[in-house]
PDB file of C-alpha atoms (C1' of nucleotides) in Angstrom:
ATOM      1  CA  MET V 759       0.000   0.000   0.000  1.00  0.00           C
ATOM      2  CA  PRO V 760       2.725   2.503   0.447  1.00  0.00           C
ATOM      3  CA  GLU V 761       2.394   4.874  -2.491  1.00  0.00           C
ATOM      4  CA  LEU V 762       4.029   8.204  -3.126  1.00  0.00           C
ATOM      5  CA  PRO V 763       2.739  10.165  -0.084  1.00  0.00           C
ATOM      6  CA  GLU V 764       3.678   7.350   2.285  1.00  0.00           C
ATOM      7  CA  VAL V 765       7.193   7.031   0.860  1.00  0.00           C
ATOM      8  CA  GLU V 766       7.678  10.793   0.937  1.00  0.00           C
ATOM      9  CA  THR V 767       6.422  10.934   4.544  1.00  0.00           C
ATOM     10  CA  LEU V 768       8.881   8.200   5.408  1.00  0.00           C
ATOM     11  CA  ARG V 769      11.706  10.024   3.664  1.00  0.00           C
ATOM     12  CA  ARG V 770      11.005  13.221   5.564  1.00  0.00           C
ATOM     13  CA  SER V 771      10.763  11.367   8.875  1.00  0.00           C
ATOM     14  CA  LEU V 772      14.247   9.981   8.303  1.00  0.00           C
ATOM     15  CA  GLU V 773      16.051  13.020   6.992  1.00  0.00           C
ATOM     16  CA  ASP V 774      17.081  14.755  10.199  1.00  0.00           C
ATOM     17  CA  ALA V 775      18.427  11.668  11.914  1.00  0.00           C
ATOM     18  CA  LEU V 776      20.015  10.042   8.903  1.00  0.00           C
ATOM     19  CA  ILE V 777      21.842  12.782   7.074  1.00  0.00           C
ATOM     20  CA  GLY V 778      25.338  13.053   8.445  1.00  0.00           C
ATOM     21  CA  ALA V 779      25.078   9.762  10.326  1.00  0.00           C
ATOM     22  CA  GLN V 780      27.796   7.140  10.038  1.00  0.00           C
ATOM     23  CA  VAL V 781      26.943   3.522   9.236  1.00  0.00           C
ATOM     24  CA  VAL V 782      28.838   1.355  11.673  1.00  0.00           C
ATOM     25  CA  ARG V 783      27.507  -1.995  10.621  1.00  0.00           C
ATOM     26  CA  ALA V 784      24.907  -3.526   8.356  1.00  0.00           C
ATOM     27  CA  THR V 785      23.415  -6.903   9.158  1.00  0.00           C
ATOM     28  CA  VAL V 786      21.471  -8.870   6.585  1.00  0.00           C
ATOM     29  CA  ARG V 787      19.196 -11.485   8.026  1.00  0.00           C
ATOM     30  CA  ARG V 788      17.491 -12.484   4.800  1.00  0.00           C
ATOM     31  CA  ARG V 789      19.811 -12.383   1.866  1.00  0.00           C
ATOM     32  CA  ASP V 790      17.219 -12.539  -0.904  1.00  0.00           C
ATOM     33  CA  VAL V 791      15.745  -9.216   0.197  1.00  0.00           C
ATOM     34  CA  VAL V 792      18.947  -7.433  -0.875  1.00  0.00           C
ATOM     35  CA  ARG V 793      19.786  -7.315  -4.586  1.00  0.00           C
ATOM     36  CA  VAL V 794      23.448  -6.441  -4.774  1.00  0.00           C
ATOM     37  CA  HIS V 795      24.602  -4.859  -8.005  1.00  0.00           C
ATOM     38  CA  PRO V 796      26.786  -7.283  -9.998  1.00  0.00           C
ATOM     39  CA  SER V 797      29.728  -4.899  -9.792  1.00  0.00           C
ATOM     40  CA  GLN V 798      29.523  -5.076  -5.982  1.00  0.00           C
ATOM     41  CA  SER V 799      29.207  -8.822  -5.530  1.00  0.00           C
ATOM     42  CA  ARG V 800      32.506  -9.066  -3.681  1.00  0.00           C
ATOM     43  CA  THR V 801      31.949  -5.985  -1.531  1.00  0.00           C
ATOM     44  CA  ARG V 802      28.517  -6.631  -0.126  1.00  0.00           C
ATOM     45  CA  ARG V 803      29.248  -4.896   3.167  1.00  0.00           C
ATOM     46  CA  SER V 804      30.248  -1.606   1.624  1.00  0.00           C
ATOM     47  CA  ALA V 805      27.418  -1.979  -0.878  1.00  0.00           C
ATOM     48  CA  LEU V 806      25.090  -1.779   2.122  1.00  0.00           C
ATOM     49  CA  LEU V 807      26.876   1.462   3.102  1.00  0.00           C
ATOM     50  CA  GLU V 808      28.902  -0.064   5.928  1.00  0.00           C
ATOM     51  CA  GLY V 809      31.605   2.452   6.797  1.00  0.00           C
ATOM     52  CA  ASP V 810      29.855   5.126   4.788  1.00  0.00           C
ATOM     53  CA  GLN V 811      28.312   8.411   5.832  1.00  0.00           C
ATOM     54  CA  ILE V 812      24.784   9.199   4.678  1.00  0.00           C
ATOM     55  CA  VAL V 813      24.574  12.443   2.752  1.00  0.00           C
ATOM     56  CA  ALA V 814      21.113  12.515   1.166  1.00  0.00           C
ATOM     57  CA  LEU V 815      17.715  10.864   0.907  1.00  0.00           C
ATOM     58  CA  GLU V 816      15.862  11.038  -2.376  1.00  0.00           C
ATOM     59  CA  ARG V 817      12.584   9.752  -3.702  1.00  0.00           C
ATOM     60  CA  ARG V 818      11.266   8.981  -7.155  1.00  0.00           C
ATOM     61  CA  GLY V 819       7.756   7.598  -7.422  1.00  0.00           C
ATOM     62  CA  LYS V 820       7.439   4.977  -4.701  1.00  0.00           C
ATOM     63  CA  GLN V 821      11.163   4.367  -4.355  1.00  0.00           C
ATOM     64  CA  MET V 822      13.567   5.898  -1.888  1.00  0.00           C
ATOM     65  CA  ALA V 823      17.327   6.214  -2.287  1.00  0.00           C
ATOM     66  CA  ILE V 824      19.867   6.527   0.512  1.00  0.00           C
ATOM     67  CA  LEU V 825      23.061   8.141  -0.742  1.00  0.00           C
ATOM     68  CA  GLY V 826      26.457   7.630   0.856  1.00  0.00           C
ATOM     69  CA  ARG V 827      29.407   9.989   0.791  1.00  0.00           C
ATOM     70  CA  SER V 828      31.252   7.332  -1.211  1.00  0.00           C
ATOM     71  CA  ASN V 829      28.585   7.874  -3.871  1.00  0.00           C
ATOM     72  CA  ARG V 830      27.240   4.390  -3.273  1.00  0.00           C
ATOM     73  CA  VAL V 831      23.451   4.187  -3.159  1.00  0.00           C
ATOM     74  CA  LEU V 832      20.748   2.033  -1.624  1.00  0.00           C
ATOM     75  CA  CYS V 833      17.378   2.005  -3.336  1.00  0.00           C
ATOM     76  CA  ILE V 834      14.511   0.852  -1.151  1.00  0.00           C
ATOM     77  CA  HIS V 835      11.156  -0.231  -2.476  1.00  0.00           C
ATOM     78  CA  LEU V 836       8.521  -0.956   0.171  1.00  0.00           C
ATOM     79  CA  GLY V 837       6.263  -3.082  -2.003  1.00  0.00           C
ATOM     80  CA  MET V 838       3.087  -3.953  -0.106  1.00  0.00           C
ATOM     81  CA  SER V 839       4.147  -4.176   3.504  1.00  0.00           C
ATOM     82  CA  GLY V 840       7.659  -2.754   3.747  1.00  0.00           C
ATOM     83  CA  GLN V 841       8.703  -0.496   6.622  1.00  0.00           C
ATOM     84  CA  VAL V 842      11.849   1.403   7.515  1.00  0.00           C
ATOM     85  CA  LEU V 843      12.003   2.005  11.232  1.00  0.00           C
ATOM     86  CA  ARG V 844      14.384   4.092  13.282  1.00  0.00           C
ATOM     87  CA  GLU V 845      14.932   2.874  16.813  1.00  0.00           C
ATOM     88  CA  PRO V 846      17.153   3.918  19.702  1.00  0.00           C
ATOM     89  CA  VAL V 847      19.749   1.254  20.352  1.00  0.00           C
ATOM     90  CA  THR V 848      18.716   1.143  23.987  1.00  0.00           C
ATOM     91  CA  ALA V 849      15.219  -0.108  23.198  1.00  0.00           C
ATOM     92  CA  ASP V 850      15.827  -3.666  24.370  1.00  0.00           C
ATOM     93  CA  SER V 851      12.164  -4.563  24.788  1.00  0.00           C
ATOM     94  CA  LYS V 852      11.529  -4.188  21.078  1.00  0.00           C
ATOM     95  CA  ALA V 853      12.989  -7.584  20.328  1.00  0.00           C
ATOM     96  CA  THR V 854       9.967  -9.391  21.699  1.00  0.00           C
ATOM     97  CA  GLY V 855       7.247  -7.150  20.324  1.00  0.00           C
ATOM     98  CA  VAL V 856       4.833  -7.815  17.495  1.00  0.00           C
ATOM     99  CA  ALA V 857       7.165  -6.081  15.073  1.00  0.00           C
ATOM    100  CA  ALA V 858      10.039  -8.363  15.991  1.00  0.00           C
ATOM    101  CA  ALA V 859       9.559 -10.671  13.027  1.00  0.00           C
ATOM    102  CA  HIS V 860      10.510 -10.051   9.405  1.00  0.00           C
ATOM    103  CA  ARG V 861      13.392  -7.713  10.205  1.00  0.00           C
ATOM    104  CA  HIS V 862      15.448  -8.466   7.142  1.00  0.00           C
ATOM    105  CA  VAL V 863      18.174  -5.811   7.284  1.00  0.00           C
ATOM    106  CA  ILE V 864      19.453  -3.847  10.292  1.00  0.00           C
ATOM    107  CA  TRP V 865      21.884  -0.938  10.164  1.00  0.00           C
ATOM    108  CA  HIS V 866      23.714   0.373  13.220  1.00  0.00           C
ATOM    109  CA  LEU V 867      24.422   4.082  12.987  1.00  0.00           C
ATOM    110  CA  GLU V 868      26.221   6.737  14.965  1.00  0.00           C
ATOM    111  CA  ARG V 869      26.370  10.472  14.784  1.00  0.00           C
ATOM    112  CA  THR V 870      29.951  11.615  14.645  1.00  0.00           C
ATOM    113  CA  GLY V 871      31.264  14.667  16.440  1.00  0.00           C
ATOM    114  CA  SER V 872      29.249  14.076  19.580  1.00  0.00           C
ATOM    115  CA  SER V 873      30.970  11.192  21.256  1.00  0.00           C
ATOM    116  CA  GLY V 874      28.897   9.440  23.857  1.00  0.00           C
ATOM    117  CA  THR V 875      25.766   9.682  21.729  1.00  0.00           C
ATOM    118  CA  PRO V 876      24.132   6.288  22.001  1.00  0.00           C
ATOM    119  CA  GLY V 877      23.477   5.790  18.312  1.00  0.00           C
ATOM    120  CA  PHE V 878      20.465   4.183  16.702  1.00  0.00           C
ATOM    121  CA  THR V 879      19.398   1.444  14.361  1.00  0.00           C
ATOM    122  CA  LEU V 880      17.576   1.486  11.088  1.00  0.00           C
ATOM    123  CA  VAL V 881      15.469  -1.569  10.338  1.00  0.00           C
ATOM    124  CA  PHE V 882      13.979  -2.764   7.078  1.00  0.00           C
ATOM    125  CA  ARG V 883      11.045  -5.045   7.746  1.00  0.00           C
ATOM    126  CA  ASP V 884       8.745  -6.497   5.157  1.00  0.00           C
ATOM    127  CA  PRO V 885       6.422  -9.358   6.132  1.00  0.00           C
ATOM    128  CA  ARG V 886       5.210 -10.012   2.604  1.00  0.00           C
ATOM    129  CA  ARG V 887       8.538  -9.415   0.951  1.00  0.00           C
ATOM    130  CA  PHE V 888       7.175  -7.738  -2.151  1.00  0.00           C
ATOM    131  CA  GLY V 889       9.665  -4.997  -1.431  1.00  0.00           C
ATOM    132  CA  GLY V 890      13.418  -5.083  -1.371  1.00  0.00           C
ATOM    133  CA  ILE V 891      16.707  -3.222  -1.381  1.00  0.00           C
ATOM    134  CA  TRP V 892      18.814  -2.659  -4.473  1.00  0.00           C
ATOM    135  CA  THR V 893      22.420  -1.531  -4.219  1.00  0.00           C
ATOM    136  CA  PHE V 894      24.270   0.580  -6.782  1.00  0.00           C
ATOM    137  CA  PRO V 895      27.927   1.596  -7.026  1.00  0.00           C
ATOM    138  CA  ASP V 896      26.970   5.200  -7.712  1.00  0.00           C
ATOM    139  CA  ARG V 897      24.081   7.536  -8.237  1.00  0.00           C
ATOM    140  CA  SER V 898      24.211   7.557 -12.032  1.00  0.00           C
ATOM    141  CA  THR V 899      23.954   3.768 -12.160  1.00  0.00           C
ATOM    142  CA  LEU V 900      20.754   3.972 -10.135  1.00  0.00           C
ATOM    143  CA  THR V 901      19.381   6.466 -12.629  1.00  0.00           C
ATOM    144  CA  ASP V 902      20.526   4.560 -15.688  1.00  0.00           C
ATOM    145  CA  GLU V 903      19.551   1.076 -14.630  1.00  0.00           C
ATOM    146  CA  ARG V 904      16.496   1.557 -12.460  1.00  0.00           C
ATOM    147  CA  TRP V 905      14.945   4.992 -12.303  1.00  0.00           C
ATOM    148  CA  SER V 906      15.136   5.461 -16.056  1.00  0.00           C
ATOM    149  CA  ALA V 907      12.252   3.005 -16.260  1.00  0.00           C
ATOM    150  CA  LEU V 908      10.008   5.372 -14.330  1.00  0.00           C
ATOM    151  CA  GLY V 909       7.753   8.024 -15.778  1.00  0.00           C
ATOM    152  CA  PRO V 910       7.590  11.561 -14.392  1.00  0.00           C
ATOM    153  CA  ASP V 911       6.986  11.870 -10.661  1.00  0.00           C
ATOM    154  CA  ALA V 912       3.291  12.132  -9.855  1.00  0.00           C
ATOM    155  CA  LEU V 913       3.694  14.729  -7.100  1.00  0.00           C
ATOM    156  CA  LYS V 914       4.651  17.388  -9.629  1.00  0.00           C
ATOM    157  CA  ILE V 915       2.980  16.042 -12.741  1.00  0.00           C
ATOM    158  CA  SER V 916       2.203  18.760 -15.258  1.00  0.00           C
ATOM    159  CA  SER V 917      -0.742  18.791 -17.574  1.00  0.00           C
ATOM    160  CA  ARG V 918       1.649  18.396 -20.460  1.00  0.00           C
ATOM    161  CA  GLY V 919       3.531  15.582 -18.776  1.00  0.00           C
ATOM    162  CA  LEU V 920       0.306  13.742 -18.102  1.00  0.00           C
ATOM    163  CA  SER V 921      -1.022  14.017 -21.629  1.00  0.00           C
ATOM    164  CA  GLY V 922       2.324  12.770 -22.883  1.00  0.00           C
ATOM    165  CA  ALA V 923       1.984   9.721 -20.692  1.00  0.00           C
ATOM    166  CA  LEU V 924      -1.621   8.966 -21.587  1.00  0.00           C
ATOM    167  CA  SER V 925      -1.881   9.853 -25.258  1.00  0.00           C
ATOM    168  CA  GLY V 926       0.097   6.851 -26.451  1.00  0.00           C
ATOM    169  CA  THR V 927      -2.160   4.132 -25.104  1.00  0.00           C
ATOM    170  CA  GLN V 928      -5.776   3.148 -25.395  1.00  0.00           C
ATOM    171  CA  ARG V 929      -5.752   1.085 -22.231  1.00  0.00           C
ATOM    172  CA  ALA V 930      -8.216   1.944 -19.478  1.00  0.00           C
ATOM    173  CA  ILE V 931      -7.033   5.132 -17.845  1.00  0.00           C
ATOM    174  CA  LYS V 932      -6.858   3.402 -14.480  1.00  0.00           C
ATOM    175  CA  ALA V 933      -4.470   0.790 -15.886  1.00  0.00           C
ATOM    176  CA  ALA V 934      -2.323   3.510 -17.426  1.00  0.00           C
ATOM    177  CA  LEU V 935      -2.124   5.511 -14.195  1.00  0.00           C
ATOM    178  CA  LEU V 936      -0.987   2.406 -12.310  1.00  0.00           C
ATOM    179  CA  ASP V 937       1.825   1.859 -14.823  1.00  0.00           C
ATOM    180  CA  GLN V 938       4.960   3.259 -13.172  1.00  0.00           C
ATOM    181  CA  SER V 939       6.703   3.634 -16.517  1.00  0.00           C
ATOM    182  CA  LEU V 940       4.081   6.196 -17.572  1.00  0.00           C
ATOM    183  CA  ILE V 941       3.729   8.111 -14.305  1.00  0.00           C
ATOM    184  CA  ALA V 942       5.553   7.219 -11.107  1.00  0.00           C
ATOM    185  CA  GLY V 943       4.057   7.120  -7.647  1.00  0.00           C
ATOM    186  CA  LEU V 944       0.379   6.239  -7.940  1.00  0.00           C
ATOM    187  CA  GLY V 945      -1.142   2.995  -6.653  1.00  0.00           C
ATOM    188  CA  ASN V 946      -4.655   1.719  -6.234  1.00  0.00           C
ATOM    189  CA  ILE V 947      -5.683   4.219  -3.563  1.00  0.00           C
ATOM    190  CA  TYR V 948      -4.659   7.472  -5.206  1.00  0.00           C
ATOM    191  CA  VAL V 949      -5.629   6.462  -8.728  1.00  0.00           C
ATOM    192  CA  ASP V 950      -9.202   5.941  -7.552  1.00  0.00           C
ATOM    193  CA  GLU V 951      -9.108   9.158  -5.527  1.00  0.00           C
ATOM    194  CA  ALA V 952      -7.725  11.234  -8.404  1.00  0.00           C
ATOM    195  CA  LEU V 953     -10.167   9.848 -10.972  1.00  0.00           C
ATOM    196  CA  PHE V 954     -13.048  10.621  -8.630  1.00  0.00           C
ATOM    197  CA  ARG V 955     -11.827  14.140  -8.058  1.00  0.00           C
ATOM    198  CA  ALA V 956     -11.414  14.711 -11.792  1.00  0.00           C
ATOM    199  CA  ARG V 957     -14.772  13.008 -12.461  1.00  0.00           C
ATOM    200  CA  ILE V 958     -13.368  10.544 -14.960  1.00  0.00           C
ATOM    201  CA  HIS V 959     -14.621   6.979 -15.407  1.00  0.00           C
ATOM    202  CA  PRO V 960     -11.810   4.513 -14.592  1.00  0.00           C
ATOM    203  CA  GLU V 961     -12.396   2.536 -17.795  1.00  0.00           C
ATOM    204  CA  SER V 962     -12.169   5.518 -20.114  1.00  0.00           C
ATOM    205  CA  PRO V 963      -9.550   4.876 -22.790  1.00  0.00           C
ATOM    206  CA  ALA V 964      -6.472   6.827 -21.760  1.00  0.00           C
ATOM    207  CA  ASN V 965      -5.970   8.391 -25.168  1.00  0.00           C
ATOM    208  CA  ARG V 966      -9.541   9.696 -25.388  1.00  0.00           C
ATOM    209  CA  ILE V 967      -9.247  11.988 -22.409  1.00  0.00           C
ATOM    210  CA  THR V 968     -10.162  15.508 -23.469  1.00  0.00           C
ATOM    211  CA  PRO V 969      -7.748  18.389 -22.870  1.00  0.00           C
ATOM    212  CA  ALA V 970     -10.054  19.714 -20.152  1.00  0.00           C
ATOM    213  CA  GLN V 971     -10.189  16.321 -18.464  1.00  0.00           C
ATOM    214  CA  ASN V 972      -6.425  16.019 -18.724  1.00  0.00           C
ATOM    215  CA  ARG V 973      -5.927  19.349 -16.996  1.00  0.00           C
ATOM    216  CA  ALA V 974      -8.423  18.413 -14.298  1.00  0.00           C
ATOM    217  CA  LEU V 975      -6.743  15.059 -13.783  1.00  0.00           C
ATOM    218  CA  ALA V 976      -3.231  16.478 -13.484  1.00  0.00           C
ATOM    219  CA  GLN V 977      -4.550  18.945 -10.929  1.00  0.00           C
ATOM    220  CA  ALA V 978      -6.471  16.191  -9.105  1.00  0.00           C
ATOM    221  CA  ILE V 979      -3.394  13.959  -8.881  1.00  0.00           C
ATOM    222  CA  ARG V 980      -1.299  16.741  -7.367  1.00  0.00           C
ATOM    223  CA  THR V 981      -4.052  17.776  -4.967  1.00  0.00           C
ATOM    224  CA  VAL V 982      -4.829  14.268  -3.766  1.00  0.00           C
ATOM    225  CA  LEU V 983      -1.143  13.506  -3.177  1.00  0.00           C
ATOM    226  CA  HIS V 984      -0.396  16.793  -1.439  1.00  0.00           C
ATOM    227  CA  LYS V 985      -3.438  16.446   0.771  1.00  0.00           C
ATOM    228  CA  SER V 986      -2.377  12.980   1.881  1.00  0.00           C
ATOM    229  CA  LEU V 987       1.197  14.139   2.389  1.00  0.00           C
ATOM    230  CA  HIS V 988      -0.085  16.933   4.574  1.00  0.00           C
ATOM    231  CA  HIS V 989      -1.731  14.316   6.803  1.00  0.00           C
ATOM    232  CA  GLY V 990       1.220  11.983   6.957  1.00  0.00           C
ATOM    233  CA  GLY V 991      -0.023   9.510   4.354  1.00  0.00           C
ATOM    234  CA  THR V 992      -2.692   6.823   4.435  1.00  0.00           C
ATOM    235  CA  THR V 993      -2.490   3.972   6.941  1.00  0.00           C
ATOM    236  CA  LEU V 994      -4.898   1.151   6.163  1.00  0.00           C
ATOM    237  CA  ARG V 995      -3.102  -1.423   8.254  1.00  0.00           C
ATOM    238  CA  ASP V 996       0.672  -1.669   8.000  1.00  0.00           C
ATOM    239  CA  TYR V 997       2.026   1.700   6.985  1.00  0.00           C
ATOM    240  CA  ARG V 998       4.141   3.610   9.519  1.00  0.00           C
ATOM    241  CA  ASP V 999       6.747   6.313   9.140  1.00  0.00           C
ATOM    242  CA  ALA V1000      10.252   5.801  10.523  1.00  0.00           C
ATOM    243  CA  ASP V1001       9.096   6.715  14.036  1.00  0.00           C
ATOM    244  CA  GLY V1002       6.230   4.214  13.945  1.00  0.00           C
ATOM    245  CA  THR V1003       3.631   6.938  13.465  1.00  0.00           C
ATOM    246  CA  GLU V1004       0.523   6.082  11.462  1.00  0.00           C
ATOM    247  CA  GLY V1005      -0.749   8.279   8.647  1.00  0.00           C
ATOM    248  CA  ARG V1006      -3.958  10.207   9.248  1.00  0.00           C
ATOM    249  CA  ASN V1007      -5.306  10.398   5.708  1.00  0.00           C
ATOM    250  CA  ALA V1008      -7.414   7.204   5.631  1.00  0.00           C
ATOM    251  CA  SER V1009     -10.515   8.909   7.045  1.00  0.00           C
ATOM    252  CA  ARG V1010     -10.271  11.535   4.339  1.00  0.00           C
ATOM    253  CA  LEU V1011     -10.508   9.180   1.359  1.00  0.00           C
ATOM    254  CA  SER V1012     -13.501   9.822  -0.875  1.00  0.00           C
ATOM    255  CA  VAL V1013     -13.849   6.508  -2.724  1.00  0.00           C
ATOM    256  CA  TYR V1014     -11.118   3.974  -1.946  1.00  0.00           C
ATOM    257  CA  GLY V1015     -12.491   1.271   0.334  1.00  0.00           C
ATOM    258  CA  ARG V1016     -15.951   2.882   0.305  1.00  0.00           C
ATOM    259  CA  GLY V1017     -17.759   0.631  -2.175  1.00  0.00           C
ATOM    260  CA  GLY V1018     -21.475   0.451  -1.311  1.00  0.00           C
ATOM    261  CA  GLN V1019     -21.312   3.645   0.711  1.00  0.00           C
ATOM    262  CA  SER V1020     -22.678   6.907  -0.540  1.00  0.00           C
ATOM    263  CA  CYS V1021     -20.794   9.323  -2.729  1.00  0.00           C
ATOM    264  CA  VAL V1022     -19.590  12.329  -0.761  1.00  0.00           C
ATOM    265  CA  ARG V1023     -20.635  14.540  -3.645  1.00  0.00           C
ATOM    266  CA  CYS V1024     -24.005  13.193  -4.927  1.00  0.00           C
ATOM    267  CA  LYS V1025     -24.979  10.560  -2.320  1.00  0.00           C
ATOM    268  CA  THR V1026     -25.334   7.806  -4.930  1.00  0.00           C
ATOM    269  CA  ASP V1027     -23.966   4.408  -3.835  1.00  0.00           C
ATOM    270  CA  LEU V1028     -20.359   3.953  -4.915  1.00  0.00           C
ATOM    271  CA  ILE V1029     -19.751   0.776  -6.902  1.00  0.00           C
ATOM    272  CA  ASN V1030     -16.852  -1.678  -7.168  1.00  0.00           C
ATOM    273  CA  ILE V1031     -15.570  -3.108 -10.430  1.00  0.00           C
ATOM    274  CA  MET V1032     -12.342  -4.845 -11.405  1.00  0.00           C
ATOM    275  CA  VAL V1033      -9.930  -2.965 -13.649  1.00  0.00           C
ATOM    276  CA  SER V1034      -6.484  -4.386 -14.300  1.00  0.00           C
ATOM    277  CA  GLN V1035      -7.098  -7.037 -11.648  1.00  0.00           C
ATOM    278  CA  ARG V1036      -7.582  -4.294  -9.101  1.00  0.00           C
ATOM    279  CA  THR V1037     -10.667  -3.498  -7.104  1.00  0.00           C
ATOM    280  CA  THR V1038     -11.824  -0.122  -8.357  1.00  0.00           C
ATOM    281  CA  THR V1039     -14.334   2.056  -6.572  1.00  0.00           C
ATOM    282  CA  PHE V1040     -16.060   4.935  -8.293  1.00  0.00           C
ATOM    283  CA  CYS V1041     -19.286   6.913  -8.451  1.00  0.00           C
ATOM    284  CA  PRO V1042     -21.473   5.887 -11.415  1.00  0.00           C
ATOM    285  CA  ILE V1043     -23.054   9.335 -11.522  1.00  0.00           C
ATOM    286  CA  CYS V1044     -20.140  11.696 -10.921  1.00  0.00           C
ATOM    287  CA  GLN V1045     -17.796   9.581 -13.055  1.00  0.00           C
ATOM    288  CA  SER V1046     -20.083   8.704 -15.944  1.00  0.00           C
ATOM    289  CA  VAL V1047     -18.551   7.807 -19.297  1.00  0.00           C
ATOM    290  CA  ASP V1048     -19.648  11.102 -20.844  1.00  0.00           C
ATOM    291  CA  THR V1049     -18.817  14.644 -19.746  1.00  0.00           C
TER     292      THR V1049
ATOM    293  C1'  DC R1260      -0.185  -3.628 -29.175  1.00  0.00           C
ATOM    294  C1'  DC R1261      -3.089  -5.360 -25.706  1.00  0.00           C
ATOM    295  C1'  DT R1262      -5.185  -8.239 -21.782  1.00  0.00           C
ATOM    296  C1'  DT R1263      -5.300 -11.960 -18.627  1.00  0.00           C
ATOM    297  C1'  DA R1264      -3.453 -14.912 -15.313  1.00  0.00           C
ATOM    298  C1'  DA R1265      -0.004 -16.628 -12.384  1.00  0.00           C
ATOM    299  C1'  DT R1266       3.631 -15.614  -9.252  1.00  0.00           C
ATOM    300  C1'  DC R1267       5.897 -13.922  -5.112  1.00  0.00           C
ATOM    301  C1'  DC R1268       4.210 -13.630   0.466  1.00  0.00           C
ATOM    302  C1'  DT R1269       1.858 -13.076   4.973  1.00  0.00           C
ATOM    303  C1'  DG R1270      -1.858 -12.118   7.950  1.00  0.00           C
ATOM    304  C1'  DG R1271      -6.407 -10.685   8.725  1.00  0.00           C
ATOM    305  C1'  DA R1272     -11.109 -11.733   7.885  1.00  0.00           C
ATOM    306  C1'  DA R1273     -14.804 -14.404   6.409  1.00  0.00           C
ATOM    307  C1'  DG R1274     -17.007 -18.921   5.909  1.00  0.00           C
ATOM    308  C1'  DC R1275     -18.167 -23.490   7.513  1.00  0.00           C
TER     309       DC R1275
ATOM    310  C1'  DT Q1321     -13.489 -23.014  18.696  1.00  0.00           C
ATOM    311  C1'  DG Q1322     -10.661 -24.336  14.818  1.00  0.00           C
ATOM    312  C1'  DC Q1323     -10.039 -25.258  10.469  1.00  0.00           C
ATOM    313  C1'  DT Q1324      -9.932 -23.832   5.465  1.00  0.00           C
ATOM    314  C1'  DT Q1325     -10.418 -20.418   1.991  1.00  0.00           C
ATOM    315  C1'  DC Q1326     -10.149 -15.973   0.222  1.00  0.00           C
ATOM    316  C1'  DC Q1327      -8.392 -11.608  -0.386  1.00  0.00           C
ATOM    317  C1'  DA Q1328      -5.283  -7.586  -0.442  1.00  0.00           C
ATOM    318  C1'  DG Q1329      -1.591  -5.417  -3.106  1.00  0.00           C
ATOM    319  C1'  DG Q1330       3.135  -3.837  -6.551  1.00  0.00           C
ATOM    320  C1'  DA Q1331       5.599  -5.434  -9.995  1.00  0.00           C
ATOM    321  C1'  DT Q1332       7.213  -8.932 -13.181  1.00  0.00           C
ATOM    322  C1'  DT Q1333       6.674 -12.677 -16.311  1.00  0.00           C
ATOM    323  C1'  DA Q1334       4.475 -15.757 -19.409  1.00  0.00           C
ATOM    324  C1'  DA Q1335       0.794 -16.979 -22.213  1.00  0.00           C
ATOM    325  C1'  DG Q1336      -3.006 -15.973 -25.314  1.00  0.00           C
TER     326       DG Q1336
END
DNA sequence: CCTTAATCCTGGAAGC
DNA sequence: TGCTTCCAGGATTAAG
């Protein structure tokens, strides 16, 4: 479920603590969760930033990159159930808690300059393991080999950028918006929310969207994402930021998860259909095929 | 070009 | 209560 606002909330919740911190040790408890770049196969420890200092956190679509001073990069994708948690190293009771399982990678970090600071850990957990961590020898390799496959970032999508993405395909617009190579960052929640806001039927062919609809949709995507970001993202069940805080946007969703309930705009019952193997909720009146 | 289905995986919920 | 079944979802892959 983590989509763009959740990943961006996570990134922001990590920035202050992580930038400038020194990675003392990285422990991998499940090897298949980490995809080490072929050029780094014999230096797995440094590939995981061991001995490195963290200098930046970036995001593109639903992916987050942790950049080291060495120029080495970790790219984290949360998939369905991934979490990155920051914990004080003194929190000994954590080991027996509910979140104790599925901790696949653990980093031990310290802040230099202030000796005596206890340090902290960063944990990647992912019960369902749809997510993972990809390592790259440098930033440009990440761009060339991984992020080049992504379309423009949804948070700042322009009307022009959106029409460029949609005009080349006659697939259902919902399917196109879920395709990360066309536009990066949207998942099932925010696609349904944006289409509702722009009053577009989810099965409309992407290339038959009118210029007015395209403008409305680009605006709706930005608004829906910014609104969620403002409320710390949407927590349906698993999502937490690095401090374990839940997002507060779930109660503000207009259509996602509200099939059978009444439309916030016209009071008609919202209906569920399947589009691209995904449950899709929309208002049959507000999002009719015409207009 | 397109769609559909299967696959990965776990845990919560629903059904019997 | 306790078992089985279903479903959720992001991304990739194969098949039609």
